[in-house]
Amino acid sequence: NCRYSFHDSVDKVLPKLDILYVTRLQKERFEAAEFERISDQMVIRGAQLTVAKDNMRVMHPLPRVKEIAIDVDNSKYAYYY
């Protein structure tokens, strides 16, 4: 009974989220050129979080590669170690 939905942009739904669970982009599932083309588009940056709820949490299973920018680490939203 868990509701879910699919979206083409995290920015469109970020203001509604309680949890943003981020995992790495799996390089092994892409051709090298395609991975390089899209990998920078899949990064969560601190500037994006300005529209987030005050109690929203960014979670990550670790280790991370570059899917969460360093400026998120010291924000109130970071909920990973």
PDB file of N, CA and C in Angstrom:
ATOM      1  N   ASN A   1       0.810  -1.205   0.000  1.00  0.00           N
ATOM      2  CA  ASN A   1       0.000   0.000   0.000  1.00  0.00           C
ATOM      3  C   ASN A   1       0.849   1.264   0.000  1.00  0.00           C
ATOM      4  N   CYS A   2       2.002   1.189  -0.567  1.00  0.00           N
ATOM      5  CA  CYS A   2       2.882   2.343  -0.653  1.00  0.00           C
ATOM      6  C   CYS A   2       2.670   3.030  -2.004  1.00  0.00           C
ATOM      7  N   ARG A   3       2.367   4.300  -1.966  1.00  0.00           N
ATOM      8  CA  ARG A   3       2.170   5.033  -3.218  1.00  0.00           C
ATOM      9  C   ARG A   3       3.518   5.412  -3.828  1.00  0.00           C
ATOM     10  N   TYR A   4       3.595   5.356  -5.129  1.00  0.00           N
ATOM     11  CA  TYR A   4       4.799   5.772  -5.829  1.00  0.00           C
ATOM     12  C   TYR A   4       4.412   6.319  -7.186  1.00  0.00           C
ATOM     13  N   SER A   5       5.346   7.037  -7.792  1.00  0.00           N
ATOM     14  CA  SER A   5       5.121   7.588  -9.131  1.00  0.00           C
ATOM     15  C   SER A   5       6.468   7.746  -9.818  1.00  0.00           C
ATOM     16  N   PHE A   6       6.427   7.863 -11.124  1.00  0.00           N
ATOM     17  CA  PHE A   6       7.627   8.041 -11.933  1.00  0.00           C
ATOM     18  C   PHE A   6       7.651   9.459 -12.486  1.00  0.00           C
ATOM     19  N   HIS A   7       8.850  10.066 -12.508  1.00  0.00           N
ATOM     20  CA  HIS A   7       9.007  11.429 -12.996  1.00  0.00           C
ATOM     21  C   HIS A   7      10.289  11.529 -13.801  1.00  0.00           C
ATOM     22  N   ASP A   8      10.327  12.456 -14.715  1.00  0.00           N
ATOM     23  CA  ASP A   8      11.521  12.616 -15.552  1.00  0.00           C
ATOM     24  C   ASP A   8      12.504  13.645 -14.989  1.00  0.00           C
ATOM     25  N   SER A   9      12.147  14.261 -13.872  1.00  0.00           N
ATOM     26  CA  SER A   9      13.035  15.243 -13.255  1.00  0.00           C
ATOM     27  C   SER A   9      12.794  15.292 -11.751  1.00  0.00           C
ATOM     28  N   VAL A  10      13.848  15.210 -10.976  1.00  0.00           N
ATOM     29  CA  VAL A  10      13.709  15.311  -9.527  1.00  0.00           C
ATOM     30  C   VAL A  10      13.277  16.718  -9.133  1.00  0.00           C
ATOM     31  N   ASP A  11      13.668  17.709  -9.919  1.00  0.00           N
ATOM     32  CA  ASP A  11      13.331  19.097  -9.597  1.00  0.00           C
ATOM     33  C   ASP A  11      11.824  19.337  -9.575  1.00  0.00           C
ATOM     34  N   LYS A  12      11.092  18.608 -10.391  1.00  0.00           N
ATOM     35  CA  LYS A  12       9.640  18.781 -10.454  1.00  0.00           C
ATOM     36  C   LYS A  12       8.943  18.319  -9.178  1.00  0.00           C
ATOM     37  N   VAL A  13       9.513  17.343  -8.502  1.00  0.00           N
ATOM     38  CA  VAL A  13       8.850  16.770  -7.322  1.00  0.00           C
ATOM     39  C   VAL A  13       9.565  17.068  -6.005  1.00  0.00           C
ATOM     40  N   LEU A  14      10.729  17.638  -6.064  1.00  0.00           N
ATOM     41  CA  LEU A  14      11.517  17.885  -4.855  1.00  0.00           C
ATOM     42  C   LEU A  14      10.744  18.620  -3.756  1.00  0.00           C
ATOM     43  N   PRO A  15       9.939  19.622  -4.058  1.00  0.00           N
ATOM     44  CA  PRO A  15       9.204  20.309  -2.991  1.00  0.00           C
ATOM     45  C   PRO A  15       8.192  19.423  -2.256  1.00  0.00           C
ATOM     46  N   LYS A  16       7.845  18.289  -2.816  1.00  0.00           N
ATOM     47  CA  LYS A  16       6.842  17.405  -2.217  1.00  0.00           C
ATOM     48  C   LYS A  16       7.447  16.249  -1.429  1.00  0.00           C
ATOM     49  N   LEU A  17       8.737  16.041  -1.539  1.00  0.00           N
ATOM     50  CA  LEU A  17       9.366  14.846  -0.983  1.00  0.00           C
ATOM     51  C   LEU A  17       9.648  14.932   0.514  1.00  0.00           C
ATOM     52  N   ASP A  18       9.500  13.788   1.181  1.00  0.00           N
ATOM     53  CA  ASP A  18       9.944  13.642   2.563  1.00  0.00           C
ATOM     54  C   ASP A  18      11.331  13.006   2.588  1.00  0.00           C
ATOM     55  N   ILE A  19      11.550  12.065   1.679  1.00  0.00           N
ATOM     56  CA  ILE A  19      12.825  11.355   1.555  1.00  0.00           C
ATOM     57  C   ILE A  19      13.264  11.364   0.099  1.00  0.00           C
ATOM     58  N   LEU A  20      14.524  11.668  -0.139  1.00  0.00           N
ATOM     59  CA  LEU A  20      15.126  11.525  -1.463  1.00  0.00           C
ATOM     60  C   LEU A  20      16.231  10.485  -1.305  1.00  0.00           C
ATOM     61  N   TYR A  21      15.981   9.297  -1.799  1.00  0.00           N
ATOM     62  CA  TYR A  21      16.943   8.200  -1.685  1.00  0.00           C
ATOM     63  C   TYR A  21      17.741   8.151  -2.982  1.00  0.00           C
ATOM     64  N   VAL A  22      19.027   8.396  -2.879  1.00  0.00           N
ATOM     65  CA  VAL A  22      19.901   8.512  -4.040  1.00  0.00           C
ATOM     66  C   VAL A  22      20.861   7.334  -4.073  1.00  0.00           C
ATOM     67  N   THR A  23      21.020   6.725  -5.230  1.00  0.00           N
ATOM     68  CA  THR A  23      22.027   5.683  -5.414  1.00  0.00           C
ATOM     69  C   THR A  23      22.903   6.079  -6.594  1.00  0.00           C
ATOM     70  N   ARG A  24      23.994   5.388  -6.730  1.00  0.00           N
ATOM     71  CA  ARG A  24      24.901   5.724  -7.829  1.00  0.00           C
ATOM     72  C   ARG A  24      24.307   5.319  -9.176  1.00  0.00           C
ATOM     73  N   LEU A  25      24.700   6.032 -10.199  1.00  0.00           N
ATOM     74  CA  LEU A  25      24.362   5.653 -11.561  1.00  0.00           C
ATOM     75  C   LEU A  25      25.253   4.469 -11.921  1.00  0.00           C
ATOM     76  N   GLN A  26      24.676   3.387 -12.330  1.00  0.00           N
ATOM     77  CA  GLN A  26      25.447   2.163 -12.562  1.00  0.00           C
ATOM     78  C   GLN A  26      26.134   2.207 -13.930  1.00  0.00           C
ATOM     79  N   LYS A  27      27.379   2.592 -13.891  1.00  0.00           N
ATOM     80  CA  LYS A  27      28.194   2.762 -15.087  1.00  0.00           C
ATOM     81  C   LYS A  27      28.200   1.511 -15.964  1.00  0.00           C
ATOM     82  N   GLU A  28      28.180   0.353 -15.329  1.00  0.00           N
ATOM     83  CA  GLU A  28      28.253  -0.906 -16.067  1.00  0.00           C
ATOM     84  C   GLU A  28      27.006  -1.176 -16.910  1.00  0.00           C
ATOM     85  N   ARG A  29      25.967  -0.401 -16.723  1.00  0.00           N
ATOM     86  CA  ARG A  29      24.723  -0.596 -17.488  1.00  0.00           C
ATOM     87  C   ARG A  29      24.619   0.314 -18.714  1.00  0.00           C
ATOM     88  N   PHE A  30      25.660   1.116 -18.955  1.00  0.00           N
ATOM     89  CA  PHE A  30      25.650   2.079 -20.054  1.00  0.00           C
ATOM     90  C   PHE A  30      26.859   1.900 -20.948  1.00  0.00           C
ATOM     91  N   GLU A  31      26.726   2.306 -22.185  1.00  0.00           N
ATOM     92  CA  GLU A  31      27.888   2.468 -23.052  1.00  0.00           C
ATOM     93  C   GLU A  31      28.694   3.634 -22.483  1.00  0.00           C
ATOM     94  N   ALA A  32      29.988   3.599 -22.620  1.00  0.00           N
ATOM     95  CA  ALA A  32      30.861   4.611 -22.017  1.00  0.00           C
ATOM     96  C   ALA A  32      30.476   6.028 -22.424  1.00  0.00           C
ATOM     97  N   ALA A  33      30.223   6.252 -23.699  1.00  0.00           N
ATOM     98  CA  ALA A  33      29.894   7.595 -24.180  1.00  0.00           C
ATOM     99  C   ALA A  33      28.568   8.080 -23.594  1.00  0.00           C
ATOM    100  N   GLU A  34      27.603   7.188 -23.500  1.00  0.00           N
ATOM    101  CA  GLU A  34      26.304   7.576 -22.950  1.00  0.00           C
ATOM    102  C   GLU A  34      26.430   7.894 -21.459  1.00  0.00           C
ATOM    103  N   PHE A  35      27.195   7.098 -20.744  1.00  0.00           N
ATOM    104  CA  PHE A  35      27.394   7.350 -19.324  1.00  0.00           C
ATOM    105  C   PHE A  35      28.016   8.730 -19.110  1.00  0.00           C
ATOM    106  N   GLU A  36      29.038   9.056 -19.871  1.00  0.00           N
ATOM    107  CA  GLU A  36      29.693  10.356 -19.736  1.00  0.00           C
ATOM    108  C   GLU A  36      28.737  11.493 -20.065  1.00  0.00           C
ATOM    109  N   ARG A  37      27.865  11.262 -21.025  1.00  0.00           N
ATOM    110  CA  ARG A  37      26.907  12.292 -21.446  1.00  0.00           C
ATOM    111  C   ARG A  37      25.871  12.578 -20.363  1.00  0.00           C
ATOM    112  N   ILE A  38      25.412  11.564 -19.655  1.00  0.00           N
ATOM    113  CA  ILE A  38      24.319  11.761 -18.709  1.00  0.00           C
ATOM    114  C   ILE A  38      24.730  11.848 -17.249  1.00  0.00           C
ATOM    115  N   SER A  39      25.925  11.419 -16.902  1.00  0.00           N
ATOM    116  CA  SER A  39      26.292  11.317 -15.482  1.00  0.00           C
ATOM    117  C   SER A  39      26.250  12.659 -14.751  1.00  0.00           C
ATOM    118  N   ASP A  40      26.646  13.736 -15.382  1.00  0.00           N
ATOM    119  CA  ASP A  40      26.616  15.045 -14.730  1.00  0.00           C
ATOM    120  C   ASP A  40      25.192  15.566 -14.529  1.00  0.00           C
ATOM    121  N   GLN A  41      24.253  15.043 -15.287  1.00  0.00           N
ATOM    122  CA  GLN A  41      22.858  15.456 -15.154  1.00  0.00           C
ATOM    123  C   GLN A  41      22.176  14.766 -13.980  1.00  0.00           C
ATOM    124  N   MET A  42      22.804  13.757 -13.434  1.00  0.00           N
ATOM    125  CA  MET A  42      22.194  12.938 -12.384  1.00  0.00           C
ATOM    126  C   MET A  42      22.759  13.243 -11.001  1.00  0.00           C
ATOM    127  N   VAL A  43      23.255  14.445 -10.799  1.00  0.00           N
ATOM    128  CA  VAL A  43      23.872  14.831  -9.534  1.00  0.00           C
ATOM    129  C   VAL A  43      22.900  15.697  -8.731  1.00  0.00           C
ATOM    130  N   ILE A  44      22.737  15.392  -7.454  1.00  0.00           N
ATOM    131  CA  ILE A  44      21.940  16.226  -6.561  1.00  0.00           C
ATOM    132  C   ILE A  44      22.864  17.296  -6.000  1.00  0.00           C
ATOM    133  N   ARG A  45      22.483  18.552  -6.184  1.00  0.00           N
ATOM    134  CA  ARG A  45      23.310  19.684  -5.754  1.00  0.00           C
ATOM    135  C   ARG A  45      22.577  20.484  -4.677  1.00  0.00           C
ATOM    136  N   GLY A  46      23.352  21.121  -3.826  1.00  0.00           N
ATOM    137  CA  GLY A  46      22.783  21.907  -2.737  1.00  0.00           C
ATOM    138  C   GLY A  46      21.800  22.964  -3.209  1.00  0.00           C
ATOM    139  N   ALA A  47      22.076  23.609  -4.313  1.00  0.00           N
ATOM    140  CA  ALA A  47      21.188  24.662  -4.827  1.00  0.00           C
ATOM    141  C   ALA A  47      19.794  24.129  -5.141  1.00  0.00           C
ATOM    142  N   GLN A  48      19.704  22.875  -5.515  1.00  0.00           N
ATOM    143  CA  GLN A  48      18.403  22.278  -5.808  1.00  0.00           C
ATOM    144  C   GLN A  48      17.551  22.147  -4.552  1.00  0.00           C
ATOM    145  N   LEU A  49      18.175  22.022  -3.411  1.00  0.00           N
ATOM    146  CA  LEU A  49      17.470  21.735  -2.173  1.00  0.00           C
ATOM    147  C   LEU A  49      16.802  22.955  -1.551  1.00  0.00           C
ATOM    148  N   THR A  50      16.966  24.117  -2.142  1.00  0.00           N
ATOM    149  CA  THR A  50      16.351  25.330  -1.599  1.00  0.00           C
ATOM    150  C   THR A  50      14.828  25.259  -1.628  1.00  0.00           C
ATOM    151  N   VAL A  51      14.274  24.398  -2.451  1.00  0.00           N
ATOM    152  CA  VAL A  51      12.816  24.254  -2.543  1.00  0.00           C
ATOM    153  C   VAL A  51      12.299  23.075  -1.722  1.00  0.00           C
ATOM    154  N   ALA A  52      13.190  22.371  -1.052  1.00  0.00           N
ATOM    155  CA  ALA A  52      12.808  21.178  -0.296  1.00  0.00           C
ATOM    156  C   ALA A  52      12.122  21.550   1.015  1.00  0.00           C
ATOM    157  N   LYS A  53      11.305  20.630   1.508  1.00  0.00           N
ATOM    158  CA  LYS A  53      10.696  20.791   2.828  1.00  0.00           C
ATOM    159  C   LYS A  53      11.807  20.869   3.877  1.00  0.00           C
ATOM    160  N   ASP A  54      11.549  21.557   4.974  1.00  0.00           N
ATOM    161  CA  ASP A  54      12.556  21.680   6.030  1.00  0.00           C
ATOM    162  C   ASP A  54      12.986  20.333   6.605  1.00  0.00           C
ATOM    163  N   ASN A  55      12.069  19.384   6.639  1.00  0.00           N
ATOM    164  CA  ASN A  55      12.382  18.087   7.228  1.00  0.00           C
ATOM    165  C   ASN A  55      12.677  17.003   6.190  1.00  0.00           C
ATOM    166  N   MET A  56      12.857  17.376   4.942  1.00  0.00           N
ATOM    167  CA  MET A  56      13.209  16.408   3.899  1.00  0.00           C
ATOM    168  C   MET A  56      14.606  15.872   4.183  1.00  0.00           C
ATOM    169  N   ARG A  57      14.841  14.601   3.868  1.00  0.00           N
ATOM    170  CA  ARG A  57      16.142  13.967   4.095  1.00  0.00           C
ATOM    171  C   ARG A  57      16.664  13.352   2.807  1.00  0.00           C
ATOM    172  N   VAL A  58      17.938  13.561   2.545  1.00  0.00           N
ATOM    173  CA  VAL A  58      18.624  12.901   1.442  1.00  0.00           C
ATOM    174  C   VAL A  58      19.327  11.696   2.043  1.00  0.00           C
ATOM    175  N   MET A  59      19.007  10.524   1.504  1.00  0.00           N
ATOM    176  CA  MET A  59      19.617   9.291   2.003  1.00  0.00           C
ATOM    177  C   MET A  59      20.425   8.642   0.888  1.00  0.00           C
ATOM    178  N   HIS A  60      21.451   7.918   1.284  1.00  0.00           N
ATOM    179  CA  HIS A  60      22.326   7.242   0.329  1.00  0.00           C
ATOM    180  C   HIS A  60      22.919   6.012   1.014  1.00  0.00           C
ATOM    181  N   PRO A  61      22.992   4.866   0.305  1.00  0.00           N
ATOM    182  CA  PRO A  61      23.520   3.650   0.931  1.00  0.00           C
ATOM    183  C   PRO A  61      25.039   3.618   1.075  1.00  0.00           C
ATOM    184  N   LEU A  62      25.736   4.523   0.426  1.00  0.00           N
ATOM    185  CA  LEU A  62      27.194   4.592   0.427  1.00  0.00           C
ATOM    186  C   LEU A  62      27.836   3.302  -0.079  1.00  0.00           C
ATOM    187  N   PRO A  63      29.007   3.291  -0.608  1.00  0.00           N
ATOM    188  CA  PRO A  63      29.813   4.479  -0.890  1.00  0.00           C
ATOM    189  C   PRO A  63      29.251   5.234  -2.097  1.00  0.00           C
ATOM    190  N   ARG A  64      29.534   6.479  -2.132  1.00  0.00           N
ATOM    191  CA  ARG A  64      29.016   7.276  -3.248  1.00  0.00           C
ATOM    192  C   ARG A  64      30.149   7.608  -4.205  1.00  0.00           C
ATOM    193  N   VAL A  65      29.777   7.950  -5.400  1.00  0.00           N
ATOM    194  CA  VAL A  65      30.766   8.326  -6.411  1.00  0.00           C
ATOM    195  C   VAL A  65      30.688   9.833  -6.603  1.00  0.00           C
ATOM    196  N   LYS A  66      29.745  10.300  -7.408  1.00  0.00           N
ATOM    197  CA  LYS A  66      29.573  11.745  -7.570  1.00  0.00           C
ATOM    198  C   LYS A  66      28.101  12.122  -7.713  1.00  0.00           C
ATOM    199  N   GLU A  67      27.215  11.248  -7.297  1.00  0.00           N
ATOM    200  CA  GLU A  67      25.790  11.482  -7.470  1.00  0.00           C
ATOM    201  C   GLU A  67      25.194  12.493  -6.494  1.00  0.00           C
ATOM    202  N   ILE A  68      25.933  12.806  -5.440  1.00  0.00           N
ATOM    203  CA  ILE A  68      25.544  13.863  -4.510  1.00  0.00           C
ATOM    204  C   ILE A  68      26.727  14.818  -4.404  1.00  0.00           C
ATOM    205  N   ALA A  69      26.486  16.077  -4.702  1.00  0.00           N
ATOM    206  CA  ALA A  69      27.565  17.072  -4.646  1.00  0.00           C
ATOM    207  C   ALA A  69      28.015  17.276  -3.199  1.00  0.00           C
ATOM    208  N   ILE A  70      29.254  17.634  -3.022  1.00  0.00           N
ATOM    209  CA  ILE A  70      29.845  17.821  -1.701  1.00  0.00           C
ATOM    210  C   ILE A  70      29.112  18.891  -0.901  1.00  0.00           C
ATOM    211  N   ASP A  71      28.529  19.897  -1.587  1.00  0.00           N
ATOM    212  CA  ASP A  71      27.847  20.964  -0.849  1.00  0.00           C
ATOM    213  C   ASP A  71      26.569  20.500  -0.143  1.00  0.00           C
ATOM    214  N   VAL A  72      26.128  19.295  -0.396  1.00  0.00           N
ATOM    215  CA  VAL A  72      24.960  18.736   0.305  1.00  0.00           C
ATOM    216  C   VAL A  72      25.387  18.152   1.656  1.00  0.00           C
ATOM    217  N   ASP A  73      26.634  17.752   1.779  1.00  0.00           N
ATOM    218  CA  ASP A  73      27.115  17.036   2.967  1.00  0.00           C
ATOM    219  C   ASP A  73      26.860  17.766   4.282  1.00  0.00           C
ATOM    220  N   ASN A  74      27.060  19.035   4.315  1.00  0.00           N
ATOM    221  CA  ASN A  74      26.901  19.794   5.555  1.00  0.00           C
ATOM    222  C   ASN A  74      25.555  20.490   5.658  1.00  0.00           C
ATOM    223  N   SER A  75      24.640  20.119   4.786  1.00  0.00           N
ATOM    224  CA  SER A  75      23.305  20.719   4.845  1.00  0.00           C
ATOM    225  C   SER A  75      22.447  19.967   5.845  1.00  0.00           C
ATOM    226  N   LYS A  76      21.352  20.572   6.233  1.00  0.00           N
ATOM    227  CA  LYS A  76      20.430  19.916   7.165  1.00  0.00           C
ATOM    228  C   LYS A  76      19.718  18.721   6.520  1.00  0.00           C
ATOM    229  N   TYR A  77      19.842  18.579   5.207  1.00  0.00           N
ATOM    230  CA  TYR A  77      19.151  17.516   4.482  1.00  0.00           C
ATOM    231  C   TYR A  77      19.943  16.201   4.433  1.00  0.00           C
ATOM    232  N   ALA A  78      21.255  16.290   4.602  1.00  0.00           N
ATOM    233  CA  ALA A  78      22.106  15.101   4.491  1.00  0.00           C
ATOM    234  C   ALA A  78      21.818  14.135   5.627  1.00  0.00           C
ATOM    235  N   TYR A  79      21.452  12.927   5.295  1.00  0.00           N
ATOM    236  CA  TYR A  79      21.111  11.909   6.293  1.00  0.00           C
ATOM    237  C   TYR A  79      21.854  10.625   5.962  1.00  0.00           C
ATOM    238  N   TYR A  80      23.141  10.767   5.762  1.00  0.00           N
ATOM    239  CA  TYR A  80      24.033   9.656   5.473  1.00  0.00           C
ATOM    240  C   TYR A  80      25.336   9.942   6.209  1.00  0.00           C
ATOM    241  N   TYR A  81      26.139   8.939   6.392  1.00  0.00           N
ATOM    242  CA  TYR A  81      27.381   9.106   7.144  1.00  0.00           C
ATOM    243  C   TYR A  81      28.573   8.981   6.252  1.00  0.00           C
TER     244      TYR A  81
END
